[in-house]
CSV table of C-alpha atoms in Angstrom, one decimal:
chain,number,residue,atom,x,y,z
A,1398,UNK,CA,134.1,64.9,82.1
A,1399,UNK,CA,135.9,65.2,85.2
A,1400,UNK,CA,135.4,64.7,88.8
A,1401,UNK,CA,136.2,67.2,91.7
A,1402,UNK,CA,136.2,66.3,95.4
A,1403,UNK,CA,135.9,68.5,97.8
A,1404,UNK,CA,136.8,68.7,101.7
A,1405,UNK,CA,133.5,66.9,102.7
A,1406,UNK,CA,134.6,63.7,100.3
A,1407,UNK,CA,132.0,63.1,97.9
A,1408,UNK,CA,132.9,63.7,93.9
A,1409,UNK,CA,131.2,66.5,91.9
A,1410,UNK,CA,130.7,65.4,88.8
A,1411,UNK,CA,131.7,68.6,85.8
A,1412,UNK,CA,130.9,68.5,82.8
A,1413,UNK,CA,131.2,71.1,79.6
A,1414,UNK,CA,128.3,69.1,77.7
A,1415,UNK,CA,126.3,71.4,76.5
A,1416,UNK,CA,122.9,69.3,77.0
A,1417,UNK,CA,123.4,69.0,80.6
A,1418,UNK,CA,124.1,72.7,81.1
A,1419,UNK,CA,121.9,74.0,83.6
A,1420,UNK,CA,118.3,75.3,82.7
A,1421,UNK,CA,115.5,77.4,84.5
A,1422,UNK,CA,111.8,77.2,84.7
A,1423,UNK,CA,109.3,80.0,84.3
A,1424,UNK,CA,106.1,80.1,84.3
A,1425,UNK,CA,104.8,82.3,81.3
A,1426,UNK,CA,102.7,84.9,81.3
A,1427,UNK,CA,101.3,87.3,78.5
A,1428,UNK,CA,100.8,91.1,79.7
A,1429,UNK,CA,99.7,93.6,76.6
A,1430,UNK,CA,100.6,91.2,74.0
A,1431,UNK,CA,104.0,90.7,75.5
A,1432,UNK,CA,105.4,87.3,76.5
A,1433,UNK,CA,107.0,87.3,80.5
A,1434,UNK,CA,108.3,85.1,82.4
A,1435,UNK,CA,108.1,83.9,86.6
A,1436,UNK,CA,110.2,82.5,88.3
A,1437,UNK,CA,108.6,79.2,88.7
A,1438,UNK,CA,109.5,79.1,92.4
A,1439,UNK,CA,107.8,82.4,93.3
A,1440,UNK,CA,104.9,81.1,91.9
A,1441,UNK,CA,101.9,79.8,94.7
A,1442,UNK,CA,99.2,78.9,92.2
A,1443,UNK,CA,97.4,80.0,89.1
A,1444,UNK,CA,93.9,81.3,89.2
A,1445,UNK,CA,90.9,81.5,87.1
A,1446,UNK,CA,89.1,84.1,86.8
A,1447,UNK,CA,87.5,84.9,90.3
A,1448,UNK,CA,85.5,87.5,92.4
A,1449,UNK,CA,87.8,89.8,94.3
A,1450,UNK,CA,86.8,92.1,96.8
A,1451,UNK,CA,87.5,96.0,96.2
A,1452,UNK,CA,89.1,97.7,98.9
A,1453,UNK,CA,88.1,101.5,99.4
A,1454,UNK,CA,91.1,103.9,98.7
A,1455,UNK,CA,93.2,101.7,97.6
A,1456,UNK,CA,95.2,103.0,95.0
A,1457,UNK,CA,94.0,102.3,91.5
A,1458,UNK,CA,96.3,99.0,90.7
A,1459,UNK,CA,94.8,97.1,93.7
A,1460,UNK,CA,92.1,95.5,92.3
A,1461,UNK,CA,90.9,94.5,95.6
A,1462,UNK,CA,91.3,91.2,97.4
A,1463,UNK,CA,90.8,87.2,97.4
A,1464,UNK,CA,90.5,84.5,99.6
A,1465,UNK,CA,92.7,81.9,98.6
A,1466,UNK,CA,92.5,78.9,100.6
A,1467,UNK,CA,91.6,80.9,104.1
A,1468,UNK,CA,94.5,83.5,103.0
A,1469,UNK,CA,93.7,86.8,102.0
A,1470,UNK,CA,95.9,88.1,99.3
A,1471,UNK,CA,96.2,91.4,97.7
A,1472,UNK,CA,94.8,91.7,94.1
A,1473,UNK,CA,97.4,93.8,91.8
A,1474,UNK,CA,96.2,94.6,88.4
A,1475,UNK,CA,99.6,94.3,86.6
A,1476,UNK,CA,98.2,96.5,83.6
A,1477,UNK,CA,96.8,99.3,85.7
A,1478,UNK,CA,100.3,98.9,88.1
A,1479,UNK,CA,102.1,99.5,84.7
A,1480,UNK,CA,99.9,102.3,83.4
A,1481,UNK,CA,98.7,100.4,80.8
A,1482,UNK,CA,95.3,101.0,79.8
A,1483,UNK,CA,92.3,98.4,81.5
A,1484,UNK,CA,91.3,95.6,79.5
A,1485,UNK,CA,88.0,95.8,78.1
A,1486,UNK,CA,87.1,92.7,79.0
A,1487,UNK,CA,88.1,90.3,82.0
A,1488,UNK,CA,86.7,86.7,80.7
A,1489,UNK,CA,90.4,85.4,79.8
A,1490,UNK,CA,92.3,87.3,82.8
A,1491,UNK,CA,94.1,85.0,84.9
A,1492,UNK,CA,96.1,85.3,87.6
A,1493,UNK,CA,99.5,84.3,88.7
A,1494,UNK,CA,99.8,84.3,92.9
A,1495,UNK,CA,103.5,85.1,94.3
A,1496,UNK,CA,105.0,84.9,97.3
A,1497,UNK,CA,107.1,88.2,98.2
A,1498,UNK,CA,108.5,88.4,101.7
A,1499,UNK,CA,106.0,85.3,103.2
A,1500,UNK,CA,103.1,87.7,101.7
A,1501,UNK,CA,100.7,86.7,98.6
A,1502,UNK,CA,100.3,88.3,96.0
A,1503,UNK,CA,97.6,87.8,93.3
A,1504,UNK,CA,99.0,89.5,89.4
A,1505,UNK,CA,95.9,89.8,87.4
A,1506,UNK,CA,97.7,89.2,83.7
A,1507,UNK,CA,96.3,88.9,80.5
A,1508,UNK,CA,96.8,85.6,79.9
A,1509,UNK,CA,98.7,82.6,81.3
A,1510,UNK,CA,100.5,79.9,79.2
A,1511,UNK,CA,103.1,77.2,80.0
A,1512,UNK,CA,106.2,76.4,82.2
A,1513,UNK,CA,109.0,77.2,80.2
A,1514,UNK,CA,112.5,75.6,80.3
A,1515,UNK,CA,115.2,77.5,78.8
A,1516,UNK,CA,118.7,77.3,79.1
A,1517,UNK,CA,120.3,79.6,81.8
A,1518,UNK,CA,123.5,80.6,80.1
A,1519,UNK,CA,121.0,82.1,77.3
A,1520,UNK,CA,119.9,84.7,79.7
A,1521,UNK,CA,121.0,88.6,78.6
A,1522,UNK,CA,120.5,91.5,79.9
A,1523,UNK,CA,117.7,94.2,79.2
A,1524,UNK,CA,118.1,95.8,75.7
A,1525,UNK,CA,117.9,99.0,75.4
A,1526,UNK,CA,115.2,98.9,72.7
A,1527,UNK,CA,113.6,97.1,74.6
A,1528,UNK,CA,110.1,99.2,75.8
A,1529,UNK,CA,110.7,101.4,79.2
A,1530,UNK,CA,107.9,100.2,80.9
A,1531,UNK,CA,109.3,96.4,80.5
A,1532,UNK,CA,113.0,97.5,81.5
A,1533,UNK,CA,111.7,98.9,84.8
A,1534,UNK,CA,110.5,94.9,86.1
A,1535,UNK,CA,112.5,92.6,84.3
A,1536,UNK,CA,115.8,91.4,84.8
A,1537,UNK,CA,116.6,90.5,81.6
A,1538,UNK,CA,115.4,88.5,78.1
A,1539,UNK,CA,115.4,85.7,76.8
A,1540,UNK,CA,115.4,84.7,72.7
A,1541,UNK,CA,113.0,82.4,71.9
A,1542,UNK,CA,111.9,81.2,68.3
A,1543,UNK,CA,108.4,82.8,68.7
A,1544,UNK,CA,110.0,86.5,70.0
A,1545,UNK,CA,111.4,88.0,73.6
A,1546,UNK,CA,110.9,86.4,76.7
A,1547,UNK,CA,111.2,89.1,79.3
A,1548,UNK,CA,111.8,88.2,82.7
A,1549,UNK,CA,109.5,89.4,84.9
A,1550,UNK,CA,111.0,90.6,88.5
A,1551,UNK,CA,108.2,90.0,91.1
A,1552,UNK,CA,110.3,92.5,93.8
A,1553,UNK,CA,110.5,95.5,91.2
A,1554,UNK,CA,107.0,95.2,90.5
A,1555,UNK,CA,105.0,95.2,93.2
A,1556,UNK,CA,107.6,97.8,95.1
A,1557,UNK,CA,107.5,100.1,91.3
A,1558,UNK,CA,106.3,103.3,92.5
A,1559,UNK,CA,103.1,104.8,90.8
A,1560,UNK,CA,104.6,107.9,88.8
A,1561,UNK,CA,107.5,105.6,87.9
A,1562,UNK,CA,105.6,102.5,85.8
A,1563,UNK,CA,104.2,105.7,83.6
């Protein structure tokens, strides 16, 4: 290990040990049997299924909207948003709320699991067998034991044009 000091005085401490390379935490979510991850810092709160309001002509992936804590947040249906077909049943829908550009965001996913540390220099790029309709709002993958993490990016998403997530 060696030290570094910069112009303000105080050491940085480097190292090349591979345990104490730096790591990043998602939040995982499954969307048509497909493990994703969230950023865990764009992530407000998790939500159990709840009653959301429907909003007339809204396009179809808005589900509607929620109160969350005196906040009204929009209600995307991630599979709808993706042109995925509905889920038959909602009783194990949960949702992930996001913060995009000081707005919330409520993701309706399938499922929601754990946070998820993973080492950052383990991070590639999209494959390109990797399914279209992921490539379009992820950044990239990760390889974990159990299959792909994909990286889900919240920006690309909920900015995805209709006749483009198709």
């Amino acid at each position: 290990m060696s030290n570094l000091v910069p112009a303000g005085g105080r050491s940085l401490a480097v190292t090349d040990d591979p345990a104490k390379k730096a790591t990043v935490d998602y939040v995982t979510v499954m969307i048509d049997d497909q493990l994703f991850g969230i950023p865990v810092l764009q992530v407000q709160d998790v939500l159990a299924p709840q009653a959301i309001t429907r909003i007339p002509l809204a396009p179809a992936e808005v589900a509607g909207s929620l109160n969350l804590r005196g906040r009204i947040v929009t209600a995307i249906d991630v599979r709808t948003r993706l042109g995925l077909p509905r889920r038959q049943s909602s009783e194990r829908q949960m949702s992930v709320v996001v913060d995009m550009g000081g707005e919330l965001y409520s993701l309706i996913v399938d499922g929601v699991g754990e946070v998820l540390t993973v080492q950052e220099n383990a991070f590639e790029r999209n494959l390109a067998t990797l399914d279209p309709v992921w490539r379009k709002v992820s950044t990239g993958i990760y390889r974990l034991k159990e299959g792909l993490l994909v990286v889900l990016d919240v920006s690309r998403l909920l900015t995805l044009k209709g006749q483009e997530a198709a």
